[in-house]
CSV table of C-alpha atoms and ligand atoms in Angstrom, one decimal:
chain,number,residue,atom,x,y,z
A,1,MET,CA,108.6,107.6,108.1
A,2,LEU,CA,109.8,105.9,104.8
A,3,LEU,CA,110.8,102.2,105.0
A,4,GLY,CA,113.3,102.1,102.0
A,5,SER,CA,114.8,105.2,100.1
A,6,GLY,CA,115.5,104.3,96.8
A,7,GLU,CA,114.2,106.4,93.4
A,8,LEU,CA,110.9,105.8,93.7
A,9,GLY,CA,111.2,106.8,97.7
A,10,LYS,CA,113.1,110.1,96.4
A,11,GLU,CA,110.3,110.9,93.9
A,12,PHE,CA,107.7,109.9,96.6
A,13,VAL,CA,109.3,112.0,99.7
A,14,ILE,CA,109.9,115.1,97.2
A,15,ALA,CA,105.6,114.7,96.4
A,16,CYS,CA,105.3,114.7,100.1
A,17,GLN,CA,107.7,118.0,100.7
A,18,ARG,CA,105.6,119.6,98.2
A,19,LEU,CA,102.7,118.7,100.7
A,20,GLY,CA,104.4,120.1,104.0
A,21,GLN,CA,105.4,116.7,105.2
A,22,TYR,CA,108.1,115.7,107.7
A,23,ILE,CA,110.2,112.7,106.3
A,24,ILE,CA,112.4,110.4,108.2
A,25,ALA,CA,113.8,108.0,105.2
A,26,VAL,CA,115.2,104.7,106.2
A,27,ASP,CA,117.4,102.0,104.4
A,28,SER,CA,120.4,99.7,105.1
A,29,TYR,CA,122.8,102.3,103.5
A,30,GLU,CA,123.8,105.8,104.2
A,31,GLY,CA,123.2,108.4,101.3
A,32,ALA,CA,120.5,106.5,99.7
A,33,PRO,CA,118.5,108.7,97.1
A,34,ALA,CA,115.4,109.4,99.2
A,35,MET,CA,117.7,110.4,102.5
A,36,GLN,CA,119.1,113.1,100.3
A,37,VAL,CA,115.6,115.2,100.1
A,38,ALA,CA,113.9,113.7,103.6
A,39,HIS,CA,114.7,115.7,107.0
A,40,GLU,CA,116.2,113.3,108.7
A,41,PHE,CA,117.5,109.4,108.2
A,42,GLU,CA,118.0,105.9,109.7
A,43,VAL,CA,120.4,103.2,108.7
A,44,VAL,CA,118.8,100.1,109.9
A,45,ASN,CA,118.5,96.6,108.7
A,46,MET,CA,114.7,96.7,108.0
A,47,LEU,CA,114.6,92.7,108.3
A,48,ASP,CA,115.5,93.2,111.9
A,49,GLY,CA,112.3,93.4,113.7
A,50,ASP,CA,114.1,94.6,116.9
A,51,ALA,CA,115.8,97.6,115.0
A,52,LEU,CA,112.2,98.4,113.6
A,53,ASP,CA,110.7,99.1,117.0
A,54,ARG,CA,113.6,101.0,117.9
A,55,ILE,CA,112.9,103.8,115.2
A,56,VAL,CA,110.0,103.6,115.5
A,57,GLU,CA,109.6,104.5,119.3
A,58,LYS,CA,112.5,107.2,118.9
A,59,HIS,CA,110.4,109.0,116.0
A,60,GLN,CA,106.7,108.6,117.2
A,61,PRO,CA,105.8,108.4,112.9
A,62,ASP,CA,102.0,109.5,112.2
A,63,ILE,CA,102.3,107.3,109.4
A,64,ILE,CA,104.9,104.4,107.8
A,65,VAL,CA,105.3,104.2,104.1
A,66,PRO,CA,106.8,100.9,102.8
A,67,GLU,CA,108.8,101.3,99.9
A,68,ILE,CA,110.6,98.0,99.5
A,69,GLU,CA,109.6,94.0,100.3
A,70,ALA,CA,112.1,93.2,102.2
A,71,ILE,CA,110.9,94.3,105.5
A,72,ARG,CA,110.0,92.6,109.0
A,73,THR,CA,106.3,93.2,108.0
A,74,GLU,CA,105.0,91.4,110.7
A,75,ARG,CA,105.3,94.0,113.0
A,76,PHE,CA,103.2,96.3,111.0
A,77,TYR,CA,100.3,94.5,112.5
A,78,ASP,CA,101.6,96.0,116.4
A,79,TYR,CA,102.0,99.8,114.5
A,80,GLU,CA,98.9,99.6,113.3
A,81,ALA,CA,97.1,98.5,116.4
A,82,LYS,CA,99.3,101.7,117.9
A,83,GLY,CA,97.5,103.8,115.6
A,84,ILE,CA,100.0,104.1,113.3
A,85,GLN,CA,98.7,104.7,109.2
A,86,VAL,CA,100.5,102.1,107.6
A,87,VAL,CA,100.6,102.2,103.9
A,88,PRO,CA,98.4,101.2,102.4
A,89,SER,CA,97.7,98.9,105.3
A,90,ALA,CA,99.8,96.3,107.5
A,91,LYS,CA,97.8,93.5,105.5
A,92,ALA,CA,98.8,94.6,102.3
A,93,ALA,CA,102.7,95.3,103.2
A,94,ASN,CA,102.3,92.0,105.0
A,95,PHE,CA,100.5,89.7,102.4
A,96,THR,CA,103.1,91.3,99.7
A,97,MET,CA,106.1,90.0,100.9
A,98,ASN,CA,106.0,86.8,100.2
A,99,ARG,CA,104.5,85.5,96.6
A,100,LYS,CA,102.5,82.8,98.8
A,101,ALA,CA,100.2,84.8,101.1
A,102,ILE,CA,99.1,87.1,97.9
A,103,ARG,CA,99.0,84.5,95.6
A,104,ASP,CA,96.5,82.4,97.7
A,105,LEU,CA,94.9,85.5,98.1
A,106,ALA,CA,94.2,86.5,94.6
A,107,ALA,CA,93.6,83.2,93.3
A,108,LYS,CA,91.6,81.2,96.3
A,109,GLU,CA,89.8,84.0,98.4
A,110,VAL,CA,89.4,86.9,95.6
A,111,GLY,CA,89.3,84.1,92.6
A,112,VAL,CA,90.5,86.0,89.9
A,113,ARG,CA,92.4,84.2,87.2
A,114,THR,CA,95.8,83.3,87.5
A,115,ALA,CA,98.5,80.9,86.2
A,116,ASN,CA,97.8,77.3,87.6
A,117,TYR,CA,100.7,77.2,90.6
A,118,ARG,CA,102.0,74.9,93.2
A,119,TYR,CA,104.4,75.3,95.9
A,120,ALA,CA,107.6,73.3,96.8
A,121,THR,CA,109.8,73.0,99.6
A,122,SER,CA,112.2,70.0,98.0
A,123,LEU,CA,113.4,68.9,95.0
A,124,GLU,CA,110.9,66.2,94.9
A,125,GLU,CA,107.8,68.5,95.5
A,126,LEU,CA,109.1,70.7,92.7
A,127,GLN,CA,109.2,67.1,90.4
A,128,ASN,CA,105.6,66.9,91.3
A,129,GLY,CA,105.0,70.6,90.8
A,130,VAL,CA,105.8,70.6,87.6
A,131,GLU,CA,103.7,67.7,86.5
A,132,ALA,CA,100.7,69.4,87.8
A,133,VAL,CA,101.2,72.6,85.9
A,134,GLY,CA,103.0,71.3,83.2
A,135,ILE,CA,105.6,72.3,81.0
A,136,PRO,CA,106.7,74.5,80.0
A,137,CYS,CA,106.8,76.8,83.6
A,138,VAL,CA,108.3,79.2,85.6
A,139,VAL,CA,110.1,78.7,89.3
A,140,LYS,CA,110.7,81.6,91.4
A,141,PRO,CA,111.4,81.7,95.5
A,142,LEU,CA,108.8,83.1,97.2
A,143,MET,CA,110.7,85.8,98.4
A,144,SER,CA,112.6,87.2,96.1
A,145,SER,CA,113.2,90.6,94.2
A,146,SER,CA,114.2,91.7,90.6
A,147,GLY,CA,113.9,88.0,89.3
A,148,LYS,CA,116.4,86.5,91.3
A,149,GLY,CA,116.3,83.3,91.2
A,150,GLN,CA,113.6,82.9,88.7
A,151,SER,CA,114.0,80.5,85.7
A,152,VAL,CA,111.7,78.5,83.0
A,153,ILE,CA,111.6,74.8,83.0
A,154,LYS,CA,111.3,73.9,79.6
A,155,SER,CA,112.3,70.2,80.3
A,156,ASN,CA,112.6,67.8,82.8
A,157,GLU,CA,116.6,68.0,83.0
A,158,ASP,CA,115.9,71.7,83.8
A,159,ILE,CA,114.5,71.0,87.3
A,160,GLU,CA,117.0,70.1,89.2
A,161,LYS,CA,118.6,73.6,88.2
A,162,ALA,CA,115.8,75.4,88.3
A,163,TRP,CA,115.3,73.9,92.1
A,164,LYS,CA,119.3,75.1,93.0
A,165,TYR,CA,119.2,78.6,91.2
A,166,ALA,CA,115.7,79.2,93.0
A,167,LEU,CA,117.4,78.1,96.3
A,168,GLU,CA,120.7,80.2,95.6
A,169,GLY,CA,118.3,83.5,94.5
A,170,SER,CA,115.7,83.4,97.8
A,171,ARG,CA,116.1,86.1,100.2
A,172,GLY,CA,115.6,85.7,103.8
A,173,ASP,CA,115.2,82.2,105.5
A,174,LEU,CA,112.2,80.9,103.8
A,175,LEU,CA,113.9,78.1,101.0
A,176,GLU,CA,110.5,77.6,99.3
A,177,VAL,CA,109.2,78.1,95.5
A,178,ILE,CA,106.1,78.8,93.4
A,179,VAL,CA,105.9,77.0,90.2
A,180,GLU,CA,103.3,78.6,88.0
A,181,GLY,CA,102.3,77.7,84.1
A,182,PHE,CA,104.6,79.8,81.7
A,183,VAL,CA,101.6,82.2,80.4
A,184,ASP,CA,102.2,82.8,76.7
A,185,PHE,CA,101.6,86.6,76.7
A,186,ASP,CA,100.9,88.5,74.2
A,187,TYR,CA,102.2,91.6,76.8
A,188,GLU,CA,102.3,92.7,80.1
A,189,ILE,CA,100.9,95.7,81.8
A,190,THR,CA,100.9,97.1,85.1
A,191,LEU,CA,97.8,98.9,86.0
A,192,LEU,CA,98.3,101.6,88.7
A,193,THR,CA,95.2,101.7,91.1
A,194,LEU,CA,94.6,104.2,93.4
A,195,THR,CA,92.4,103.4,96.6
A,196,GLN,CA,91.3,106.1,98.6
A,197,GLN,CA,89.7,106.4,102.1
A,198,ASN,CA,87.5,109.0,100.8
A,199,GLY,CA,86.8,108.5,97.0
A,200,GLU,CA,86.4,106.1,94.6
A,201,THR,CA,89.1,103.4,93.4
A,202,LEU,CA,90.7,105.3,90.3
A,203,PHE,CA,93.2,103.4,87.4
A,204,CYS,CA,95.8,104.9,85.8
A,205,PRO,CA,95.9,104.3,81.8
A,206,PRO,CA,97.7,101.2,81.3
A,207,ILE,CA,101.4,100.9,81.2
A,208,GLY,CA,103.1,98.7,79.0
A,209,HIS,CA,106.9,97.2,79.6
A,210,ARG,CA,109.6,95.2,78.8
A,211,GLN,CA,111.4,93.0,81.0
A,212,GLU,CA,115.4,91.8,81.5
A,213,ARG,CA,117.2,89.9,84.1
A,214,GLY,CA,113.5,90.3,85.7
A,215,ASP,CA,113.9,94.0,85.9
A,216,TYR,CA,112.0,96.5,83.6
A,217,GLN,CA,114.0,98.1,80.7
A,218,GLU,CA,111.6,100.3,79.1
A,219,SER,CA,108.1,101.5,80.0
A,220,TRP,CA,105.3,103.4,77.9
A,221,GLN,CA,102.1,104.7,78.7
A,222,PRO,CA,98.8,104.5,77.2
A,223,MET,CA,99.6,100.6,76.6
A,224,SER,CA,97.3,100.6,73.5
A,225,MET,CA,94.7,97.0,74.7
A,226,ASN,CA,91.7,95.6,73.9
A,227,VAL,CA,88.7,97.3,76.2
A,228,GLU,CA,87.4,94.3,77.5
A,229,HIS,CA,90.6,92.8,78.8
A,230,LEU,CA,91.5,96.1,80.7
A,231,GLU,CA,88.3,96.5,82.1
A,232,GLU,CA,88.6,92.9,83.4
A,233,ALA,CA,92.4,93.8,84.5
A,234,LYS,CA,90.6,96.6,86.8
A,235,GLN,CA,87.9,94.6,88.2
A,236,MET,CA,90.6,92.0,89.3
A,237,ALA,CA,92.5,95.0,90.5
A,238,ALA,CA,89.7,96.6,92.1
A,239,ASP,CA,89.0,93.2,94.3
A,240,VAL,CA,92.5,92.3,95.0
A,241,THR,CA,93.3,95.9,96.4
A,242,LYS,CA,89.9,95.8,98.3
A,243,ALA,CA,90.5,92.2,99.8
A,244,LEU,CA,94.1,94.1,101.1
A,245,GLY,CA,92.8,97.3,102.5
A,246,GLY,CA,93.8,100.4,102.6
A,247,SER,CA,94.7,103.7,100.7
A,248,GLY,CA,97.4,104.5,98.3
A,249,ILE,CA,98.8,103.3,94.4
A,250,TRP,CA,99.1,99.8,94.1
A,251,GLY,CA,101.3,98.5,91.0
A,252,VAL,CA,99.1,95.7,90.1
A,253,GLU,CA,100.6,93.3,87.1
A,254,PHE,CA,98.9,91.3,84.5
A,255,PHE,CA,99.9,89.2,81.5
A,256,ILE,CA,97.4,89.7,78.8
A,257,THR,CA,96.8,86.8,76.5
A,258,LYS,CA,93.9,86.3,73.7
A,259,GLU,CA,91.6,84.8,76.6
A,260,GLY,CA,92.2,88.0,78.5
A,261,ALA,CA,93.7,88.8,81.8
A,262,TYR,CA,96.0,86.9,84.1
A,263,PHE,CA,96.9,88.2,87.5
A,264,SER,CA,100.8,88.0,87.9
A,265,GLU,CA,101.1,89.9,91.3
A,266,LEU,CA,101.0,93.4,93.0
A,267,SER,CA,103.1,96.0,94.9
A,268,PRO,CA,101.1,97.9,97.3
A,269,ARG,CA,103.3,101.1,96.5
A,270,PRO,CA,104.4,103.1,93.3
A,271,HIS,CA,105.8,100.7,90.6
A,272,ASP,CA,109.4,101.1,88.9
A,273,THR,CA,107.7,100.7,85.5
A,274,GLY,CA,105.5,103.9,86.7
A,275,MET,CA,108.7,105.9,86.1
A,276,VAL,CA,106.8,106.8,82.9
A,277,THR,CA,104.7,109.0,85.0
A,278,LEU,CA,107.8,111.2,85.7
A,279,ALA,CA,107.1,112.2,81.9
A,280,ASN,CA,103.9,114.3,83.1
A,281,THR,CA,102.0,111.8,81.3
A,282,GLN,CA,99.1,112.2,83.7
A,283,ASN,CA,97.8,115.0,85.6
A,284,PHE,CA,99.7,113.6,88.4
A,285,SER,CA,102.5,111.4,88.7
A,286,GLU,CA,102.4,107.9,90.7
A,287,PHE,CA,104.1,109.6,93.4
A,288,GLU,CA,102.2,112.5,94.0
A,289,LEU,CA,98.7,110.0,93.8
A,290,HIS,CA,100.5,107.8,96.2
A,291,ALA,CA,101.2,110.8,98.6
A,292,ARG,CA,97.5,112.6,97.8
A,293,ALA,CA,96.1,109.1,99.0
A,294,VAL,CA,98.1,108.6,102.2
A,295,LEU,CA,97.4,111.8,103.4
A,296,GLY,CA,94.1,111.4,102.8
A,297,ILE,CA,93.6,114.2,100.2
A,298,PRO,CA,91.2,113.1,97.6
A,299,VAL,CA,91.7,112.5,93.6
A,300,ASN,CA,88.7,113.2,91.5
A,301,GLU,CA,90.1,112.1,88.3
A,302,ILE,CA,93.3,110.8,86.6
A,303,LYS,CA,93.8,112.0,83.1
A,304,LEU,CA,96.0,111.1,80.7
A,305,GLU,CA,97.7,114.1,79.6
A,306,ARG,CA,100.0,113.2,76.6
A,307,ASN,CA,101.8,110.2,75.9
A,308,GLY,CA,105.5,108.8,77.6
A,309,ALA,CA,108.1,106.3,77.8
A,310,SER,CA,110.7,105.6,80.1
A,311,ALA,CA,114.0,103.8,79.5
A,312,VAL,CA,116.5,102.9,82.5
A,313,VAL,CA,120.1,103.9,82.7
A,314,LEU,CA,121.8,101.1,83.8
A,315,ALA,CA,125.7,100.9,85.5
A,316,SER,CA,128.0,98.4,84.0
A,317,LYS,CA,130.7,97.6,86.7
A,318,GLU,CA,131.0,97.7,90.4
A,319,ASN,CA,132.7,101.3,91.8
A,320,ASP,CA,132.9,102.7,95.3
A,321,SER,CA,133.3,106.2,94.8
A,322,LEU,CA,131.1,108.6,93.4
A,323,PRO,CA,129.6,107.7,89.9
A,324,VAL,CA,130.7,110.4,87.2
A,325,PHE,CA,127.7,110.7,84.9
A,326,SER,CA,128.9,112.0,81.2
A,327,GLY,CA,127.2,112.3,78.1
A,328,ILE,CA,124.2,114.9,79.7
A,329,GLU,CA,124.9,117.5,77.2
A,330,LYS,CA,123.9,115.5,74.6
A,331,ALA,CA,121.1,113.6,75.9
A,332,ALA,CA,119.8,117.6,77.1
A,333,ILE,CA,119.3,118.7,73.8
A,334,VAL,CA,117.4,115.9,72.5
A,335,PRO,CA,113.4,117.8,72.3
A,336,ASN,CA,110.6,116.3,74.5
A,337,THR,CA,112.6,114.3,76.8
A,338,ASP,CA,114.4,114.6,79.9
A,339,PHE,CA,116.2,112.3,82.9
A,340,LYS,CA,116.2,111.8,86.2
A,341,LEU,CA,119.7,111.1,88.1
A,342,PHE,CA,118.9,109.2,91.1
A,343,GLY,CA,122.3,110.1,93.2
A,344,LYS,CA,123.1,106.5,94.3
A,345,PRO,CA,126.3,106.6,95.9
A,346,THR,CA,128.2,103.5,94.3
A,347,THR,CA,127.7,101.5,91.4
A,348,ARG,CA,127.8,98.0,90.3
A,349,PRO,CA,126.6,96.1,86.8
A,350,TYR,CA,123.0,96.5,85.6
A,351,ARG,CA,122.3,98.9,88.9
A,352,ARG,CA,119.7,101.4,87.8
A,353,MET,CA,121.0,104.8,88.2
A,354,ALA,CA,118.9,106.9,86.2
A,355,VAL,CA,115.8,106.7,83.7
A,356,ALA,CA,115.4,108.6,80.3
A,357,LEU,CA,112.0,109.9,79.8
A,358,ALA,CA,110.1,110.9,76.5
A,359,PHE,CA,106.6,112.6,76.0
A,360,GLY,CA,104.4,114.1,73.1
A,361,ASN,CA,101.7,112.8,70.9
A,362,GLU,CA,103.2,110.8,69.0
A,363,ASN,CA,102.8,106.7,69.0
A,364,VAL,CA,104.5,105.1,72.1
A,365,GLU,CA,106.8,103.1,69.8
A,366,ILE,CA,108.5,106.2,68.4
A,367,LEU,CA,108.6,107.7,72.4
A,368,VAL,CA,110.3,103.9,73.4
A,369,ASP,CA,112.9,104.4,70.8
A,370,LYS,CA,113.8,108.0,71.7
A,371,ALA,CA,113.9,107.0,75.6
A,372,LYS,CA,116.3,104.6,75.0
A,373,SER,CA,118.5,106.7,72.3
A,374,VAL,CA,118.9,109.4,75.1
A,375,ALA,CA,119.4,106.4,77.7
A,376,ALA,CA,121.9,105.2,75.4
A,377,LEU,CA,123.3,109.2,75.6
A,378,ILE,CA,124.5,108.8,79.3
A,379,ASP,CA,127.1,107.0,80.8
A,380,VAL,CA,128.0,106.1,84.3
A,381,ASP,CA,131.3,105.5,85.6
B,1,AMP,P1,107.7,88.5,88.3
B,1,AMP,O1,109.1,88.2,89.6
B,1,AMP,O2,107.1,87.5,89.0
B,1,AMP,O3,107.4,89.7,88.4
B,1,AMP,O4,108.3,88.1,87.2
B,1,AMP,C1,109.4,88.7,86.3
B,1,AMP,C2,109.1,88.5,84.7
B,1,AMP,O5,109.1,87.4,84.5
B,1,AMP,C3,107.8,89.1,84.4
B,1,AMP,O6,107.1,90.4,84.3
B,1,AMP,C4,107.3,88.1,83.0
B,1,AMP,O7,108.4,88.9,81.9
B,1,AMP,C5,108.0,86.9,83.3
B,1,AMP,N1,107.4,86.0,84.0
B,1,AMP,C6,107.1,85.9,85.1
B,1,AMP,N2,106.0,84.9,85.6
B,1,AMP,C7,106.1,84.0,84.1
B,1,AMP,C8,104.5,83.5,83.9
B,1,AMP,N3,104.1,82.3,84.6
B,1,AMP,N4,104.8,83.4,82.3
B,1,AMP,C9,105.6,83.9,81.5
B,1,AMP,N5,106.1,84.7,82.0
B,1,AMP,C10,106.3,85.1,83.3
């Protein structure tokens, strides 16, 4: 049972189908990408614990695979206790639903390097937090996605605005924020990490990415980086994933500075920047790796096969009828490129509708430009 049926879930379902699995895809709306390739689907609000209990009772899944954060994850502990495998583990899904649990685990329990941080439940606490971590700093709601409610404080005048903005962008009923020191990083990476029940923890070659409005715009693999910083990041990823437990692929995000790697956050599931692996940059895509780890099929080695880049195709307006793509014929004839259209039933500004891919032996800067040019040829209406 897949909880969350977006484009990442869709690729995961396809990977599972190729391993003969039976899938029930769940989301809050009908026609979601992963539902289109699953055997059955359910439409429920996954923040409603009773609704979750109902569909788990109805379908009796062997495995529950969360694809998003906005789920009543507390219920996962019960499912795990009943013998259902929760991916990667109930603890991992529950701790990463909220920035506080995962940050405290990483910084305090495991002891990896992170930006200095404080929490705040009021404007006054935020003012104290800003004083403690220093300006500039970044304010984020504890529960939010895609950079919603996130802003940078550059002077004391920004504090009140940041507080209001964070409250507007908070998801769920939790009105609390984290304020953390601004890390003046040289670049940021996603280190896809594979934990296995019957194999060692493996790492994909690092993925570089560029963010805008809290969402990734382009990603590339491999990110060429200082070997010591990479080793440091691998150790941190191994330690944090071990503390959370279970098998699967994890998107572990780091800021890389001159001093080394800062742990930022982690998703216990395929990561959007990892869509670059759909360009066959590796012997297995992140979705195939996740499927194997979830099913207990050992992976011996993750190999870079060729360089790759991905660039997102976004919608520009609100439209409730089926989107129409144009420019595909032109995009299709660019050598050594590809694209995936997600099949989302409606559009809204900035909604991710497709991804363009470029691959080859050129350096990744060239491939990023190529992926962007393919993305620019594709229009969604
Ligand atoms: P997040 O939602 O925490 O992944 O943040 C989204 C993006 O905002 C990150 O990928 C960074 O580009 C930027 N960002 C977040 N936190 C910080 C920070 N403490 N210092 C600098 N940039 C940050």
